[in-house]
Amino acid sequence: MLSKIGVAAALSLVAFQGAQAQSPLPASAFGRLPGVQDVAMSPAGDQLAILGGAPAARTVRFATIDKPGETQLSLGDVQTMDVRWVGENYLLVRAAYWQTVGPRNAYRFERNVVVDNKGKVVSTLLEGDNPSAYALSQPVLGVVDGDKPKAMVLGLDQVVDNGEGNLGTRLVRKGVINPLVWTLWRVDVAKGRGNVAERGTPDTKRWSVDAEGEARVRIDEDIISHKISIHARAKGQKQWRPLASADRDDSYLGYSDAEDAAFMVRKGADGVSQVVRIRLAGGEPELVGKSVTNQDVGLLRDAHLTTPAAIVSGGERPVYEWLDPQLATVHGALSRAFKGRDVLLTGWSKDRTRFVARMTSPSAPATWYLFDRTRKEISPLGEEYPELKDQPLGQTRWLTYKARDGLEIPAYLTLPPGAPAAGGKLPLIVMPHGGPAARDGFDFDWWAQFLATRGYAVLQPQFRGSSGFGDAFEKAGEREWGGKIQTDLLDGVASLAAEGVVDPARVCIVGASFGGYSALAGATLHPEAYRCAVSVNGVSDLPQALGETVTAYGKDSDSFRYWRQVMGSTVSDPTALTSISPARRVSKTTPPVLLVWGERDTTVLPAQSERMRDALQAAGRPVETLALEKDDHYLMNAASRTRMLEAAEQFLAKHLPVAR
């Protein structure tokens, strides 16, 4: 054995076996909700609001810097997303709830709850506005400080009757029967009530506002051609004028109040993306920063100035091209202090003396810090996964491999604690992400790390169709759900097997949402490649999924149009989707499957998992199920996450034991 793998590899195997001999951390340490979910700093920089809490309950803690004591508001068992200050005395807590409409449709609504800095709930934005109640979410597009701070909220309002028809001539011309349009509301946060600031057209999607809450940029999408148009109203002007056009909504990056300019990204056919600045008052577009190739581009913004602070791109991890020298200096100092981690500046005081930063990497849970630039002090605010601090975890590396058609596929590979980098012939979990137009990031993945601590190598391929690697790479996944996307996963297994990292005869596939579809597609379309599959909230029947979208949102909806396009549904080929629907491809060779679903899932309905269960049972194939009664598509309940991890661990131990 030593003559084949060498002394160093033998020592690595001994270390790996020693790490595996330790009792693994419980599933609850990984499945808990983050101890710190979000942190917001007040504009003056003297108050912090920390969203987080115990594993299963959410709280908001208010602390004044350099003063003892804190105020705490218990939010209970509620799904929360983030927090944001409005002035010095009020905080917005974005939370979600579920509501059933009629006998068949359930919807997830996001709302903004207003809490004062004493920990008292004072209002909910637009709570009394009947039209806006139909909006699934009500994004806050900006805030206006002052004695009576305001939030600029995207809601709905009725179309004004212009005397030429109940819905207006534009609506009638386009055949639209919906009497509601997106509307910009100026809302008094203390009362929750607002006034219409801007009422959109039937094409309007959203606005960008300046520091005073005035709409400066309007984004429209033609409801027939789906072309994007950007309209502008420079400071001192009253009328909207065309500014630019785009094929995609994400070509528009944002607005800068200080420059009274819009920022967009120009994407060339060669994969090159370049950020440009367009002054609202007129003039030629100006190049900003360096161009990047085969990468998506975003902006990190200064919330106080509504101004871009950095251009963000990157493959393995975020790359920041700073437009603000002062923030670049702070970020550089913290990056050197926390080498190997991504340092994200999530907020700062108006005078830029204090900063909130989140430090993370795929191999270390995120920690939040307060940085005082004047004192040159860094103070910890809390751990996202406190039970995992200083515990042995998997080591993650970035790699690329060639798909069978030559396309380069990037991926993250996480090996168990102490495992050799090569020659280990480990059991492998292929873990495709959701979306499919999404990507895994340079961040701690609680699910992947849980599997790694159980002794599995975990491969997270960024298959064609993933976002983040340019438009051509993303579009290459359209109409390839059951085709090249699935072979991209298989080619990743083959690449690792050729290096001796994994045993190609010991592979299972695990995923959620689109990753759940891929798990089921792998089990049914390529049963010879996988010993088992775990699907969490996965799609199993594509025609049925499209039908569910029509029932919920209508056949003229953006959702139906998008999913039909990326799945590959055509009138000329009615079998295109049935042939790649896992529930219709179950056979006697389909390996064992674990199905997990949230009973409150409004994104992929529980009927998708139930359909797959019935198909497997009818074919006499092994199937286990776990229905999570109080959770949805995103598994935002600690008990549900833990139950899912425990069920997956037991299932994998049965069908893919770590020991040979």
mmCIF file of C-alpha atoms in Angstrom, residues 313-613:
data_model
loop_
_atom_site.group_PDB
_atom_site.id
_atom_site.type_symbol
_atom_site.label_atom_id
_atom_site.label_comp_id
_atom_site.label_asym_id
_atom_site.label_seq_id
_atom_site.Cartn_x
_atom_site.Cartn_y
_atom_site.Cartn_z
ATOM 1 C CA SER A 313 -17.454 40.188 -9.979
ATOM 2 C CA GLY A 314 -15.510 36.951 -9.553
ATOM 3 C CA GLY A 315 -15.499 33.224 -10.137
ATOM 4 C CA GLU A 316 -14.403 31.246 -7.093
ATOM 5 C CA ARG A 317 -14.942 34.192 -4.746
ATOM 6 C CA PRO A 318 -16.039 37.839 -4.949
ATOM 7 C CA VAL A 319 -13.570 40.300 -6.464
ATOM 8 C CA TYR A 320 -14.036 43.946 -5.468
ATOM 9 C CA GLU A 321 -12.947 46.804 -7.702
ATOM 10 C CA TRP A 322 -13.368 49.747 -5.385
ATOM 11 C CA LEU A 323 -14.687 53.058 -6.692
ATOM 12 C CA ASP A 324 -14.399 54.639 -3.239
ATOM 13 C CA PRO A 325 -10.783 54.914 -1.954
ATOM 14 C CA GLN A 326 -11.803 55.280 1.699
ATOM 15 C CA LEU A 327 -13.862 52.099 1.685
ATOM 16 C CA ALA A 328 -11.119 50.337 -0.286
ATOM 17 C CA THR A 329 -8.654 51.105 2.519
ATOM 18 C CA VAL A 330 -10.982 49.678 5.179
ATOM 19 C CA HIS A 331 -11.750 46.570 3.142
ATOM 20 C CA GLY A 332 -8.059 46.004 2.408
ATOM 21 C CA ALA A 333 -7.094 46.227 6.078
ATOM 22 C CA LEU A 334 -9.796 43.778 7.148
ATOM 23 C CA SER A 335 -8.988 41.393 4.278
ATOM 24 C CA ARG A 336 -5.379 41.222 5.443
ATOM 25 C CA ALA A 337 -6.507 40.607 9.018
ATOM 26 C CA PHE A 338 -8.878 37.822 7.928
ATOM 27 C CA LYS A 339 -6.815 36.268 5.158
ATOM 28 C CA GLY A 340 -8.541 33.471 3.270
ATOM 29 C CA ARG A 341 -12.044 34.719 4.045
ATOM 30 C CA ASP A 342 -14.413 36.894 2.100
ATOM 31 C CA VAL A 343 -14.822 40.216 3.876
ATOM 32 C CA LEU A 344 -18.172 41.829 3.127
ATOM 33 C CA LEU A 345 -18.790 45.354 4.384
ATOM 34 C CA THR A 346 -22.528 45.184 5.058
ATOM 35 C CA GLY A 347 -22.951 48.706 6.452
ATOM 36 C CA TRP A 348 -21.288 51.733 7.966
ATOM 37 C CA SER A 349 -22.058 55.005 9.707
ATOM 38 C CA LYS A 350 -22.597 58.152 7.698
ATOM 39 C CA ASP A 351 -19.265 59.539 8.873
ATOM 40 C CA ARG A 352 -17.572 56.213 8.063
ATOM 41 C CA THR A 353 -15.959 55.797 11.444
ATOM 42 C CA ARG A 354 -17.706 52.507 12.229
ATOM 43 C CA PHE A 355 -18.354 49.494 10.007
ATOM 44 C CA VAL A 356 -20.201 46.188 10.192
ATOM 45 C CA ALA A 357 -18.451 43.328 8.406
ATOM 46 C CA ARG A 358 -19.241 39.668 7.764
ATOM 47 C CA MET A 359 -16.277 37.285 7.420
ATOM 48 C CA THR A 360 -16.842 33.875 5.840
ATOM 49 C CA SER A 361 -15.402 31.061 3.742
ATOM 50 C CA PRO A 362 -16.689 27.667 2.586
ATOM 51 C CA SER A 363 -14.647 25.975 5.328
ATOM 52 C CA ALA A 364 -15.510 28.296 8.217
ATOM 53 C CA PRO A 365 -18.920 29.551 9.435
ATOM 54 C CA ALA A 366 -19.451 33.283 9.121
ATOM 55 C CA THR A 367 -18.684 35.655 11.986
ATOM 56 C CA TRP A 368 -19.941 39.237 12.250
ATOM 57 C CA TYR A 369 -17.705 42.063 13.513
ATOM 58 C CA LEU A 370 -17.830 45.729 14.428
ATOM 59 C CA PHE A 371 -14.819 47.709 13.198
ATOM 60 C CA ASP A 372 -14.099 51.103 14.752
ATOM 61 C CA ARG A 373 -11.729 52.876 12.375
ATOM 62 C CA THR A 374 -10.885 55.698 14.777
ATOM 63 C CA ARG A 375 -9.931 53.349 17.615
ATOM 64 C CA LYS A 376 -8.567 50.681 15.256
ATOM 65 C CA GLU A 377 -10.611 48.069 17.136
ATOM 66 C CA ILE A 378 -12.361 44.953 15.823
ATOM 67 C CA SER A 379 -15.075 43.523 18.083
ATOM 68 C CA PRO A 380 -17.005 40.283 17.426
ATOM 69 C CA LEU A 381 -20.788 40.621 17.226
ATOM 70 C CA GLY A 382 -21.621 36.941 16.975
ATOM 71 C CA GLU A 383 -21.254 33.620 15.180
ATOM 72 C CA GLU A 384 -23.765 32.340 12.651
ATOM 73 C CA TYR A 385 -23.168 28.732 13.766
ATOM 74 C CA PRO A 386 -21.751 29.017 17.299
ATOM 75 C CA GLU A 387 -21.758 25.250 17.958
ATOM 76 C CA LEU A 388 -19.389 24.748 15.014
ATOM 77 C CA LYS A 389 -16.745 27.241 16.114
ATOM 78 C CA ASP A 390 -13.258 25.672 16.171
ATOM 79 C CA GLN A 391 -14.697 22.261 15.224
ATOM 80 C CA PRO A 392 -13.123 20.080 12.482
ATOM 81 C CA LEU A 393 -14.947 20.788 9.236
ATOM 82 C CA GLY A 394 -14.535 19.893 5.597
ATOM 83 C CA GLN A 395 -11.971 21.676 3.455
ATOM 84 C CA THR A 396 -13.316 23.211 0.238
ATOM 85 C CA ARG A 397 -11.401 23.915 -2.951
ATOM 86 C CA TRP A 398 -12.289 25.376 -6.340
ATOM 87 C CA LEU A 399 -11.733 23.348 -9.470
ATOM 88 C CA THR A 400 -12.732 23.198 -13.114
ATOM 89 C CA TYR A 401 -13.278 20.250 -15.425
ATOM 90 C CA LYS A 402 -14.238 19.796 -19.057
ATOM 91 C CA ALA A 403 -17.711 18.641 -20.034
ATOM 92 C CA ARG A 404 -17.895 16.089 -22.832
ATOM 93 C CA ASP A 405 -18.564 18.846 -25.385
ATOM 94 C CA GLY A 406 -15.513 20.813 -24.211
ATOM 95 C CA LEU A 407 -17.286 23.424 -22.065
ATOM 96 C CA GLU A 408 -15.324 24.316 -18.926
ATOM 97 C CA ILE A 409 -17.377 23.667 -15.782
ATOM 98 C CA PRO A 410 -16.329 25.250 -12.464
ATOM 99 C CA ALA A 411 -17.145 23.566 -9.155
ATOM 100 C CA TYR A 412 -16.559 23.514 -5.414
ATOM 101 C CA LEU A 413 -15.290 20.260 -3.888
ATOM 102 C CA THR A 414 -15.526 19.735 -0.127
ATOM 103 C CA LEU A 415 -13.616 16.831 1.398
ATOM 104 C CA PRO A 416 -14.253 15.366 4.860
ATOM 105 C CA PRO A 417 -12.104 16.649 7.758
ATOM 106 C CA GLY A 418 -8.645 15.127 7.479
ATOM 107 C CA ALA A 419 -9.304 13.442 4.128
ATOM 108 C CA PRO A 420 -6.451 13.185 1.582
ATOM 109 C CA ALA A 421 -6.649 15.562 -1.375
ATOM 110 C CA ALA A 422 -6.166 12.632 -3.778
ATOM 111 C CA GLY A 423 -6.031 8.866 -3.640
ATOM 112 C CA GLY A 424 -8.794 8.521 -1.070
ATOM 113 C CA LYS A 425 -11.436 7.003 -3.370
ATOM 114 C CA LEU A 426 -14.096 8.539 -1.154
ATOM 115 C CA PRO A 427 -17.850 8.057 -1.468
ATOM 116 C CA LEU A 428 -19.238 11.059 -3.315
ATOM 117 C CA ILE A 429 -22.336 13.228 -3.019
ATOM 118 C CA VAL A 430 -23.104 15.228 -6.162
ATOM 119 C CA MET A 431 -24.972 18.307 -4.948
ATOM 120 C CA PRO A 432 -26.330 20.536 -7.753
ATOM 121 C CA HIS A 433 -27.708 23.908 -6.698
ATOM 122 C CA GLY A 434 -31.204 25.275 -7.246
ATOM 123 C CA GLY A 435 -32.279 27.768 -9.862
ATOM 124 C CA PRO A 436 -31.034 26.657 -12.302
ATOM 125 C CA ALA A 437 -30.062 30.315 -12.926
ATOM 126 C CA ALA A 438 -28.246 30.597 -9.597
ATOM 127 C CA ARG A 439 -24.856 29.552 -8.251
ATOM 128 C CA ASP A 440 -23.080 28.366 -5.146
ATOM 129 C CA GLY A 441 -20.864 30.997 -3.559
ATOM 130 C CA PHE A 442 -17.713 31.437 -1.518
ATOM 131 C CA ASP A 443 -19.644 30.966 1.707
ATOM 132 C CA PHE A 444 -20.305 28.397 4.394
ATOM 133 C CA ASP A 445 -22.826 25.804 3.166
ATOM 134 C CA TRP A 446 -24.401 24.123 6.193
ATOM 135 C CA TRP A 447 -25.775 21.207 4.146
ATOM 136 C CA ALA A 448 -22.563 20.443 2.248
ATOM 137 C CA GLN A 449 -20.506 20.690 5.439
ATOM 138 C CA PHE A 450 -22.883 18.373 7.294
ATOM 139 C CA LEU A 451 -22.398 15.726 4.601
ATOM 140 C CA ALA A 452 -18.624 16.228 4.634
ATOM 141 C CA THR A 453 -18.463 15.665 8.401
ATOM 142 C CA ARG A 454 -20.272 12.364 7.807
ATOM 143 C CA GLY A 455 -17.392 11.183 5.630
ATOM 144 C CA TYR A 456 -18.573 12.093 2.135
ATOM 145 C CA ALA A 457 -16.841 14.140 -0.528
ATOM 146 C CA VAL A 458 -19.305 16.748 -1.814
ATOM 147 C CA LEU A 459 -19.131 18.077 -5.375
ATOM 148 C CA GLN A 460 -21.100 21.264 -6.148
ATOM 149 C CA PRO A 461 -20.875 21.757 -9.942
ATOM 150 C CA GLN A 462 -21.687 25.154 -11.437
ATOM 151 C CA PHE A 463 -23.271 23.451 -14.449
ATOM 152 C CA ARG A 464 -24.264 25.236 -17.652
ATOM 153 C CA GLY A 465 -27.337 27.333 -16.932
ATOM 154 C CA SER A 466 -25.821 28.646 -13.696
ATOM 155 C CA SER A 467 -25.691 32.403 -13.249
ATOM 156 C CA GLY A 468 -22.497 34.253 -12.397
ATOM 157 C CA PHE A 469 -20.397 33.144 -15.376
ATOM 158 C CA GLY A 470 -21.775 35.279 -18.170
ATOM 159 C CA ASP A 471 -24.884 35.265 -20.334
ATOM 160 C CA ALA A 472 -23.625 32.647 -22.807
ATOM 161 C CA PHE A 473 -22.951 30.146 -20.011
ATOM 162 C CA GLU A 474 -26.375 30.736 -18.482
ATOM 163 C CA LYS A 475 -28.222 30.493 -21.806
ATOM 164 C CA ALA A 476 -26.362 27.264 -22.590
ATOM 165 C CA GLY A 477 -28.569 25.604 -19.965
ATOM 166 C CA GLU A 478 -31.854 26.534 -21.600
ATOM 167 C CA ARG A 479 -33.769 23.468 -22.859
ATOM 168 C CA GLU A 480 -31.048 21.263 -21.373
ATOM 169 C CA TRP A 481 -32.648 20.372 -18.033
ATOM 170 C CA GLY A 482 -32.605 16.653 -18.743
ATOM 171 C CA GLY A 483 -29.743 16.812 -21.241
ATOM 172 C CA LYS A 484 -26.400 18.564 -21.011
ATOM 173 C CA ILE A 485 -26.994 19.868 -17.482
ATOM 174 C CA GLN A 486 -27.213 16.279 -16.280
ATOM 175 C CA THR A 487 -24.167 15.149 -18.240
ATOM 176 C CA ASP A 488 -22.239 18.105 -16.787
ATOM 177 C CA LEU A 489 -22.800 16.481 -13.389
ATOM 178 C CA LEU A 490 -21.678 13.077 -14.646
ATOM 179 C CA ASP A 491 -18.547 14.580 -16.183
ATOM 180 C CA GLY A 492 -17.645 16.051 -12.802
ATOM 181 C CA VAL A 493 -17.837 12.597 -11.240
ATOM 182 C CA ALA A 494 -15.635 11.184 -14.000
ATOM 183 C CA SER A 495 -13.037 13.917 -13.507
ATOM 184 C CA LEU A 496 -12.740 13.268 -9.768
ATOM 185 C CA ALA A 497 -12.656 9.529 -10.318
ATOM 186 C CA ALA A 498 -9.785 9.912 -12.803
ATOM 187 C CA GLU A 499 -7.811 11.729 -10.103
ATOM 188 C CA GLY A 500 -8.531 8.997 -7.585
ATOM 189 C CA VAL A 501 -10.360 11.391 -5.274
ATOM 190 C CA VAL A 502 -13.642 9.465 -5.336
ATOM 191 C CA ASP A 503 -14.927 5.990 -6.066
ATOM 192 C CA PRO A 504 -17.198 6.244 -9.152
ATOM 193 C CA ALA A 505 -19.088 3.144 -8.000
ATOM 194 C CA ARG A 506 -20.117 4.889 -4.762
ATOM 195 C CA VAL A 507 -22.027 8.030 -5.759
ATOM 196 C CA CYS A 508 -25.388 9.501 -4.721
ATOM 197 C CA ILE A 509 -27.011 12.726 -5.885
ATOM 198 C CA VAL A 510 -28.633 15.188 -3.470
ATOM 199 C CA GLY A 511 -30.304 18.531 -4.096
ATOM 200 C CA ALA A 512 -33.128 20.972 -3.441
ATOM 201 C CA SER A 513 -35.496 22.795 -5.813
ATOM 202 C CA PHE A 514 -33.869 22.522 -9.263
ATOM 203 C CA GLY A 515 -31.173 20.519 -7.494
ATOM 204 C CA GLY A 516 -33.983 18.224 -6.375
ATOM 205 C CA TYR A 517 -35.112 17.897 -9.981
ATOM 206 C CA SER A 518 -31.525 17.016 -10.944
ATOM 207 C CA ALA A 519 -31.417 14.393 -8.192
ATOM 208 C CA LEU A 520 -34.583 12.779 -9.558
ATOM 209 C CA ALA A 521 -33.410 13.159 -13.164
ATOM 210 C CA GLY A 522 -30.139 11.488 -12.256
ATOM 211 C CA ALA A 523 -31.965 8.594 -10.630
ATOM 212 C CA THR A 524 -34.307 8.062 -13.588
ATOM 213 C CA LEU A 525 -32.369 9.195 -16.673
ATOM 214 C CA HIS A 526 -28.971 7.873 -15.513
ATOM 215 C CA PRO A 527 -29.752 5.161 -12.947
ATOM 216 C CA GLU A 528 -26.458 3.400 -13.624
ATOM 217 C CA ALA A 529 -24.499 6.392 -12.291
ATOM 218 C CA TYR A 530 -26.042 6.785 -8.835
ATOM 219 C CA ARG A 531 -26.693 4.456 -5.941
ATOM 220 C CA CYS A 532 -29.423 6.696 -4.530
ATOM 221 C CA ALA A 533 -30.985 10.143 -4.704
ATOM 222 C CA VAL A 534 -32.299 12.701 -2.194
ATOM 223 C CA SER A 535 -34.724 15.349 -3.478
ATOM 224 C CA VAL A 536 -35.845 18.248 -1.285
ATOM 225 C CA ASN A 537 -38.735 20.229 -2.783
ATOM 226 C CA GLY A 538 -37.768 18.984 -6.230
ATOM 227 C CA VAL A 539 -39.732 19.145 -9.483
ATOM 228 C CA SER A 540 -40.713 15.705 -10.794
ATOM 229 C CA ASP A 541 -43.232 16.398 -13.587
ATOM 230 C CA LEU A 542 -42.448 19.368 -15.834
ATOM 231 C CA PRO A 543 -45.817 19.625 -17.657
ATOM 232 C CA GLN A 544 -47.564 19.468 -14.295
ATOM 233 C CA ALA A 545 -45.251 22.201 -12.942
ATOM 234 C CA LEU A 546 -46.106 24.472 -15.863
ATOM 235 C CA GLY A 547 -49.788 23.836 -15.264
ATOM 236 C CA GLU A 548 -49.409 24.758 -11.610
ATOM 237 C CA THR A 549 -47.738 28.025 -12.656
ATOM 238 C CA VAL A 550 -50.658 28.852 -14.949
ATOM 239 C CA THR A 551 -53.148 28.126 -12.164
ATOM 240 C CA ALA A 552 -51.298 30.364 -9.711
ATOM 241 C CA TYR A 553 -50.231 33.261 -11.940
ATOM 242 C CA GLY A 554 -51.922 32.902 -15.361
ATOM 243 C CA LYS A 555 -50.655 31.835 -18.768
ATOM 244 C CA ASP A 556 -49.728 35.426 -19.640
ATOM 245 C CA SER A 557 -47.537 35.786 -16.558
ATOM 246 C CA ASP A 558 -43.785 36.377 -16.601
ATOM 247 C CA SER A 559 -43.358 33.233 -14.514
ATOM 248 C CA PHE A 560 -45.036 30.968 -17.057
ATOM 249 C CA ARG A 561 -43.198 32.562 -19.973
ATOM 250 C CA TYR A 562 -39.828 32.171 -18.233
ATOM 251 C CA TRP A 563 -40.251 28.553 -17.142
ATOM 252 C CA ARG A 564 -41.604 27.467 -20.511
ATOM 253 C CA GLN A 565 -38.577 29.029 -22.184
ATOM 254 C CA VAL A 566 -35.878 27.533 -19.948
ATOM 255 C CA MET A 567 -37.527 24.108 -19.670
ATOM 256 C CA GLY A 568 -38.030 23.830 -23.416
ATOM 257 C CA SER A 569 -41.781 23.507 -23.810
ATOM 258 C CA THR A 570 -42.967 23.828 -27.428
ATOM 259 C CA VAL A 571 -46.262 23.235 -29.179
ATOM 260 C CA SER A 572 -44.497 21.390 -32.014
ATOM 261 C CA ASP A 573 -42.921 18.833 -29.637
ATOM 262 C CA PRO A 574 -45.399 17.919 -26.883
ATOM 263 C CA THR A 575 -43.099 15.123 -25.645
ATOM 264 C CA ALA A 576 -40.137 17.423 -25.008
ATOM 265 C CA LEU A 577 -40.963 17.761 -21.315
ATOM 266 C CA THR A 578 -42.529 14.385 -20.620
ATOM 267 C CA SER A 579 -39.337 12.664 -21.782
ATOM 268 C CA ILE A 580 -37.277 14.443 -19.115
ATOM 269 C CA SER A 581 -39.855 14.358 -16.308
ATOM 270 C CA PRO A 582 -38.535 11.983 -13.605
ATOM 271 C CA ALA A 583 -42.016 10.910 -12.479
ATOM 272 C CA ARG A 584 -42.651 9.643 -16.016
ATOM 273 C CA ARG A 585 -39.279 7.919 -16.350
ATOM 274 C CA VAL A 586 -39.290 5.600 -13.329
ATOM 275 C CA SER A 587 -38.133 2.089 -14.246
ATOM 276 C CA LYS A 588 -37.025 -1.141 -12.608
ATOM 277 C CA THR A 589 -33.465 0.228 -12.489
ATOM 278 C CA THR A 590 -34.312 3.447 -10.617
ATOM 279 C CA PRO A 591 -32.237 3.475 -7.396
ATOM 280 C CA PRO A 592 -33.670 4.217 -3.911
ATOM 281 C CA VAL A 593 -35.032 7.749 -3.471
ATOM 282 C CA LEU A 594 -35.669 9.928 -0.418
ATOM 283 C CA LEU A 595 -38.298 12.620 -1.002
ATOM 284 C CA VAL A 596 -38.523 15.596 1.379
ATOM 285 C CA TRP A 597 -40.975 18.442 0.927
ATOM 286 C CA GLY A 598 -42.362 21.426 2.778
ATOM 287 C CA GLU A 599 -46.140 21.390 3.136
ATOM 288 C CA ARG A 600 -46.126 25.204 2.794
ATOM 289 C CA ASP A 601 -44.020 25.259 -0.368
ATOM 290 C CA THR A 602 -45.542 27.728 -2.830
ATOM 291 C CA THR A 603 -42.602 27.619 -5.276
ATOM 292 C CA VAL A 604 -42.572 23.883 -6.027
ATOM 293 C CA LEU A 605 -45.869 22.511 -4.807
ATOM 294 C CA PRO A 606 -45.930 19.391 -2.579
ATOM 295 C CA ALA A 607 -47.855 17.678 -5.383
ATOM 296 C CA GLN A 608 -44.549 17.363 -7.271
ATOM 297 C CA SER A 609 -42.993 15.164 -4.574
ATOM 298 C CA GLU A 610 -46.250 13.270 -4.085
ATOM 299 C CA ARG A 611 -46.386 12.580 -7.830
ATOM 300 C CA MET A 612 -42.861 11.110 -7.686
ATOM 301 C CA ARG A 613 -43.706 9.049 -4.617
#
